[in-house]
XYZ file of C-alpha atoms in Angstrom:
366
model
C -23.560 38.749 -83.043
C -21.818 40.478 -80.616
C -18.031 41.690 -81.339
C -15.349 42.248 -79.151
C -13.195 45.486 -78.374
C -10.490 43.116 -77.421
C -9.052 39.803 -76.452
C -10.550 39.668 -72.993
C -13.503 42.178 -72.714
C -16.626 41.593 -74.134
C -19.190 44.388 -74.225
C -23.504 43.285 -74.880
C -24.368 44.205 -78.287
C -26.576 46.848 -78.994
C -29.884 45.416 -79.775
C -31.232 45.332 -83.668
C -34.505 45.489 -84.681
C -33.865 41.576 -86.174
C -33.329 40.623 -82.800
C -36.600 41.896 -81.286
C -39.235 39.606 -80.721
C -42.885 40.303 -81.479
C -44.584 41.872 -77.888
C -47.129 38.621 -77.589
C -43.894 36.171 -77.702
C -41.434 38.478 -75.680
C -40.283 36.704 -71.788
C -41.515 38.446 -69.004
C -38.355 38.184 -66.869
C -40.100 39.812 -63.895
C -42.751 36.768 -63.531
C -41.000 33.751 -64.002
C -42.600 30.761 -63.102
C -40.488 27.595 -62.621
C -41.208 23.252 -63.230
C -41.276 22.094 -59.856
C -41.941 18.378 -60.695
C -38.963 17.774 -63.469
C -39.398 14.415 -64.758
C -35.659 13.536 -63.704
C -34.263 9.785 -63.897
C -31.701 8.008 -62.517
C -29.566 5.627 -64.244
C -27.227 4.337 -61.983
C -29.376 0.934 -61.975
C -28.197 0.218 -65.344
C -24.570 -0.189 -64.439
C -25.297 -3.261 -62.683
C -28.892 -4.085 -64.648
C -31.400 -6.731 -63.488
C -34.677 -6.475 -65.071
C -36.652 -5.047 -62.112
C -34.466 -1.947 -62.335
C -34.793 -1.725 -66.020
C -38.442 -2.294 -66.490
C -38.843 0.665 -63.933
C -36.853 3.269 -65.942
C -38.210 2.587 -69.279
C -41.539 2.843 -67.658
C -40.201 6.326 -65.989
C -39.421 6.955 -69.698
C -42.382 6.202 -71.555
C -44.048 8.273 -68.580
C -41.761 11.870 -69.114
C -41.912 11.396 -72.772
C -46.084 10.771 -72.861
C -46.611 13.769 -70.301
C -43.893 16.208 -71.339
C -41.975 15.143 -74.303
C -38.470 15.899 -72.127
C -36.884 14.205 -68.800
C -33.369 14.834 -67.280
C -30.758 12.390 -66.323
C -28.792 12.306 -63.658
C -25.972 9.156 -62.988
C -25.516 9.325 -66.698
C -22.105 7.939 -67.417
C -20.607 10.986 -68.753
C -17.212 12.075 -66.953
C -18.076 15.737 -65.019
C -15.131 16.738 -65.543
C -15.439 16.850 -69.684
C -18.550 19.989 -69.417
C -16.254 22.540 -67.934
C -13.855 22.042 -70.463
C -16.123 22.904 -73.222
C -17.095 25.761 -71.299
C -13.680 27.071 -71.084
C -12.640 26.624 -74.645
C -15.635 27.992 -75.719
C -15.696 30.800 -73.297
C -12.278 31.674 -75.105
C -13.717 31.408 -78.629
C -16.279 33.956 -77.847
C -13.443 36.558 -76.784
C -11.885 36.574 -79.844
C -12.731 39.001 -82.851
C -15.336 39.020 -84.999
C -13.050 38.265 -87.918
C -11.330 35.815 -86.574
C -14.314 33.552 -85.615
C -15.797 34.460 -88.842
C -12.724 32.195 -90.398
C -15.179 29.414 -89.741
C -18.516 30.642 -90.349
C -21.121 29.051 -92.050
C -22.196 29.701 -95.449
C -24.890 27.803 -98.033
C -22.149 25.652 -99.025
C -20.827 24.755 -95.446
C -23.717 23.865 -92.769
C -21.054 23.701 -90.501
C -18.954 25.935 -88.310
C -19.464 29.227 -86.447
C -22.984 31.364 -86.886
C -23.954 34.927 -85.192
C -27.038 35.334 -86.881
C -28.887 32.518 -86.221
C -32.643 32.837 -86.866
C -35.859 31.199 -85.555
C -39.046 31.841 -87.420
C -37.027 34.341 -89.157
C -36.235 36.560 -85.951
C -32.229 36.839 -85.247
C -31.571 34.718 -82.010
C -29.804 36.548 -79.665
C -26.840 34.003 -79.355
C -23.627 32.754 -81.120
C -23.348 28.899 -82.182
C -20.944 26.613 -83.368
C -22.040 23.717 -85.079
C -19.864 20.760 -85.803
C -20.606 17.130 -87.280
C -19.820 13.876 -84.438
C -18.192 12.569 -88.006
C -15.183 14.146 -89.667
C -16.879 14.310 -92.905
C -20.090 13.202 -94.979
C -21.099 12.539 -98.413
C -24.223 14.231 -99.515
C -26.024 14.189 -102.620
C -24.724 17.389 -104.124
C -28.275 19.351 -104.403
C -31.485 18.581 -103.333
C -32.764 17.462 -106.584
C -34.742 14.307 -106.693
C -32.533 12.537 -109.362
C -29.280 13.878 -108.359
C -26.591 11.357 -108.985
C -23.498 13.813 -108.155
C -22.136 13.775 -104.359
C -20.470 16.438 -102.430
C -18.752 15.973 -99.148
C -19.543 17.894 -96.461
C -16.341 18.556 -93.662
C -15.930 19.942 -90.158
C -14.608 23.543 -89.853
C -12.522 23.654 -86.438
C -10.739 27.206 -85.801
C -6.995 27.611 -84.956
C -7.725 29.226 -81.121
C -8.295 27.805 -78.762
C -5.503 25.129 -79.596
C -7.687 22.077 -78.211
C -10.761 23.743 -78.908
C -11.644 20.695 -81.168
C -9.911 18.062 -78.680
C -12.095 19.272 -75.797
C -15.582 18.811 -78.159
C -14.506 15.226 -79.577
C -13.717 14.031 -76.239
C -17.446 15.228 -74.556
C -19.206 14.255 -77.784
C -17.645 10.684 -78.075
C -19.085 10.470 -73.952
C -22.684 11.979 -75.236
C -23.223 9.503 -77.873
C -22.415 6.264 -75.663
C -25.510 8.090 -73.867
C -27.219 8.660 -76.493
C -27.376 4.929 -78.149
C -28.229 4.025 -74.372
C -31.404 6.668 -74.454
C -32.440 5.476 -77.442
C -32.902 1.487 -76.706
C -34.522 2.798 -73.471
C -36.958 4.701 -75.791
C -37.549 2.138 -78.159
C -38.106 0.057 -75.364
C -40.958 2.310 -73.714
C -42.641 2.083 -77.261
C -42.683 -1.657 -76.969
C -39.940 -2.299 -79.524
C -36.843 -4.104 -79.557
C -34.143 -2.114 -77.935
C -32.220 -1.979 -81.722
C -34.836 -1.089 -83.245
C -33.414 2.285 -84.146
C -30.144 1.191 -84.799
C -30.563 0.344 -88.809
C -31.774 3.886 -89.010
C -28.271 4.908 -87.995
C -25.737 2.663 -89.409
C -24.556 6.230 -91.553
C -26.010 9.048 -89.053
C -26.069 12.366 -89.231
C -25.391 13.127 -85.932
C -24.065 16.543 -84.513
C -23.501 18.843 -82.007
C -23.685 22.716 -81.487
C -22.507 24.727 -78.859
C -24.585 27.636 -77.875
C -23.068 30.936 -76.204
C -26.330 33.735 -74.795
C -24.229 36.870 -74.578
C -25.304 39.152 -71.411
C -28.038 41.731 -72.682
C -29.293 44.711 -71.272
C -33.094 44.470 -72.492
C -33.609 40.295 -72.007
C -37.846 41.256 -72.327
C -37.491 42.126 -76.045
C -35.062 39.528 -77.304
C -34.850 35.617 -77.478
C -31.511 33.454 -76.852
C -33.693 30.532 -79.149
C -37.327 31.599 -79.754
C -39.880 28.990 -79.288
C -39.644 25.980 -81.493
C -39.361 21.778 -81.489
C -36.649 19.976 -82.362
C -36.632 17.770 -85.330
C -33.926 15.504 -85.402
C -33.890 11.773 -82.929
C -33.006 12.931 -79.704
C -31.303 16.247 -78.516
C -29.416 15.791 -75.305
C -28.924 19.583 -73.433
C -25.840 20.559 -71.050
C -25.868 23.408 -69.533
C -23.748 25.780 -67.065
C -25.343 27.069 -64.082
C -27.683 29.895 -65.373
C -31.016 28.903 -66.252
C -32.917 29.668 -69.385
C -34.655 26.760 -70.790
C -38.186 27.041 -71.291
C -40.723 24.804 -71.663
C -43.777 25.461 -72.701
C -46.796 23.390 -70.800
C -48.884 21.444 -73.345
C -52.014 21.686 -71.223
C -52.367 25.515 -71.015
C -49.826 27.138 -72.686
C -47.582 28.448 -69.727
C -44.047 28.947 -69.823
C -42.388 27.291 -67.400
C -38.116 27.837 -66.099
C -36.202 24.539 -66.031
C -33.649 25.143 -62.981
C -30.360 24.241 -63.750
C -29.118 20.533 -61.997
C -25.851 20.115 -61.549
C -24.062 17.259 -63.197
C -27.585 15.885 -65.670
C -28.180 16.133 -69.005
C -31.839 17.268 -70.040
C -33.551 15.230 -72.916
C -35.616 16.486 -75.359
C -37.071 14.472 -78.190
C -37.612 15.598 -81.575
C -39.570 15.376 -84.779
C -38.528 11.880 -86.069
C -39.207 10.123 -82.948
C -42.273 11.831 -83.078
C -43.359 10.498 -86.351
C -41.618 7.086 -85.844
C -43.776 6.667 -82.474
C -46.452 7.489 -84.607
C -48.024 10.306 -82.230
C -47.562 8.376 -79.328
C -45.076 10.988 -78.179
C -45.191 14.859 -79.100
C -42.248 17.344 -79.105
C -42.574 19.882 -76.454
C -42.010 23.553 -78.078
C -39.001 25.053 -75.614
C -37.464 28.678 -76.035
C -34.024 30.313 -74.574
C -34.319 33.378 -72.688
C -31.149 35.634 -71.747
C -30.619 37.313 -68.721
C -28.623 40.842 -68.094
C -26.369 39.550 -65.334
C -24.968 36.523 -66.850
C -23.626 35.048 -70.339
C -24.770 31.367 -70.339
C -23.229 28.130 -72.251
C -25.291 25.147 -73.240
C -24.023 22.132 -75.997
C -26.607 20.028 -77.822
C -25.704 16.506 -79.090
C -28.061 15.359 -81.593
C -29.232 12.208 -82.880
C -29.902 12.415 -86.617
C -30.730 9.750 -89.050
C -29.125 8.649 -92.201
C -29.434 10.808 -94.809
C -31.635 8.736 -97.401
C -33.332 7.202 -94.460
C -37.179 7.883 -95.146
C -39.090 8.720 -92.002
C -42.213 7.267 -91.467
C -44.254 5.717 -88.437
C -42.228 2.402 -87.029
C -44.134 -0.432 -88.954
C -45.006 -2.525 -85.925
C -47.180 0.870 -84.184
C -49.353 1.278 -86.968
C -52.395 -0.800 -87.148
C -55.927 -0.389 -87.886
C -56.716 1.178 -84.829
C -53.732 2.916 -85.084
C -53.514 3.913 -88.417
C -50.271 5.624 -89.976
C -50.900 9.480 -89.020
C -47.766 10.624 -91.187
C -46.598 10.795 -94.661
C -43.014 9.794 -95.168
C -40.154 12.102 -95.839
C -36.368 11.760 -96.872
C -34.567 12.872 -93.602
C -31.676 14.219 -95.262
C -33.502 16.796 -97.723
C -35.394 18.207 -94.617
C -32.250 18.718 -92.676
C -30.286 20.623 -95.694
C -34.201 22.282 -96.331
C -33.868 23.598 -93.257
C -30.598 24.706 -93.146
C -30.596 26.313 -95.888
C -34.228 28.566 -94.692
C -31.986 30.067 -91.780
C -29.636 31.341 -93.923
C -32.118 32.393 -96.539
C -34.395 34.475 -94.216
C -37.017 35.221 -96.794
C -38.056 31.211 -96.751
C -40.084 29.418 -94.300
C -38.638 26.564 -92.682
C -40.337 22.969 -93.215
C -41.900 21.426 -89.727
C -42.301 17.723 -89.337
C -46.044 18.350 -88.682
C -46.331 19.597 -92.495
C -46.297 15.778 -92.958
C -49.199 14.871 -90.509
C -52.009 13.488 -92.543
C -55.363 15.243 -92.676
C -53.452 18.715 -91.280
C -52.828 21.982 -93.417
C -49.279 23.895 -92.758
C -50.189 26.222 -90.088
C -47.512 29.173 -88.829
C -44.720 28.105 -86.737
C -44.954 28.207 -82.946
């Protein structure tokens, strides 16, 4: 998205008419209203556990996941001093030209790498990304044809500059997932479930990471970093520099609300699967990125993702007749490549998880 005049000056980019959001969705930076009780929980009891101290956070969890679909963790286990580093080599990656980034961009045939035109609900985000997978490479059936027997293997793209750009992103990544499996026992926990319960649903994940970069921009009321959306994978665990822009958006009226920046956590959002595999117990909370005209702003996502063939479907032991199953099951790994394959092909309409909720027609994206 935007392109730079040199190696160390970066100028906002003009803004496009792809990049401007609808008036009823645009921010309204001059009346922000912010989440004064953040569901925020500390896991320091778990490095020496007794089960007083665990039965108390996994009923903190089930709590901020019921509610809001999100908490934040603080105490996590993750090294501070691995987040500025990612920072800094992306900060560097940014500064460099257009071309040269655009060595590893994405394209149909590579989900992976470096984007500037990322889209939600087919309006241009007003952000660059790198996306990059927590395993070197994948094998994939080669289309997303039912009976496809052929395979094609999918690999990371890592660019030349900075030198340890890739160094820097296996190192936090490697520290996210140990949080990560640790998240999700505590979840599965909350649900009643044994604390591996998710684990067979991972023995060949998916997993990845992106790293987001919200250039500054001189009209942040007509343009999103991320317009509003849920997530769709596991888990998504959210770092972020000091400049707020999260959004959350509150289930019981509708209001957008500012999630302040705390130093040192790690926010958690959950996503579609867990959605489905709770079986409605939990719902996703639709969150949006807003940009600011003072400051650029950093966040990395690490994201839990199943197995490709793994077919989602509510978690056998939460269905009953009282409880009946409220989804039909899907193949994970043909919704992900669906859906990455919709935001490079802007004239398609991305697949939601809740176009597999029984009784319920597709309705528009939120």
């Amino acid at each position: 998205m935007p392109t730079a005049v040199d190696s160390t000056v970066m100028l906002p980019p003009p803004i496009e008419a792809s990049t401007m959001v609808p008036p009823h969705l645009r921010p309204k930076p001059d009346t922000v209203k912010y989440l004064e009780d953040v569901p925020v929980i500390d896991l320091s009891p778990l490095q020496t556990p007794n089960s007083h101290d665990l039965a108390d956070i996994v009923a903190q969890v089930h709590i901020s996941l019921k509610e809001w679909g999100f908490f934040v963790v603080v105490n996590h286990g993750v090294a501070p001093g691995l987040w500025p580093e990612v920072i800094r080599v992306m900060s560097e990656f940014s500064k460099l030209s257009f071309e040269e980034k655009r060595k590893v961009a994405r394209n149909p045939n590579m989900p992976w790498g470096y984007n500037e035109s990322d889209h939600t609900n087919n309006i241009r985000d007003w952000a660059e990304v790198f996306d990059f997978m927590l395993k070197e490479e994948l094998s994939i059936p080669a289309s997303l044809e039912p009976d496809c027997q052929e395979t094609s293997t999918l690999h990371n793209q890592w660019p030349e500059n900075p030198a340890d750009f890739r160094k820097v992103c296996q190192e936090f990544t490697q520290a996210a997932s140990k949080l990560m499996c640790q998240l999700l026992e505590l979840i599965a926990l909350s649900l009643g479930l044994p604390a591996d319960r998710f684990n067979r649903y991972l023995e060949n994940h998916m997993n990845y990471a992106r790293i987001n970069y919200f250039p500054i921009c001189p009209t942040p009321e007509l343009v999103l970093g991320k317009g509003a959306h849920k997530d769709h994978a596991i888990l998504t665990l959210l770092t972020t520099n000091e400049v707020s822009g999260l959004e959350l958006k509150r289930k019981s009226d509708g209001e957008w609300l500012r999630l302040r920046p705390i130093p040192d956590s790690v926010v958690v959002i959950m996503a579609g699967v867990l959605q489905v595999w709770s079986n409605d117990e939990y719902e996703c909370i639709v969150h949006r990125v807003v940009v600011n005209s003072e400051n650029e702003r950093f966040s990395m996502v690490t994201v839990a993702s199943p197995s490709y063939h793994v077919m989602v479907k509510p978690i056998e032991e939460l269905v009953t007749e009282e409880n009946p199953s409220k989804f039909k099951e899907y193949k994970w790994g043909d919704f992900f490549m669906s859906r990455r394959v919709s935001n490079l092909d802007k004239t398609k309409t991305a697949i939601q998880i809740t176009d597999f909720k029984l009784g319920e027609e597709r309705k528009p994206h939120v």
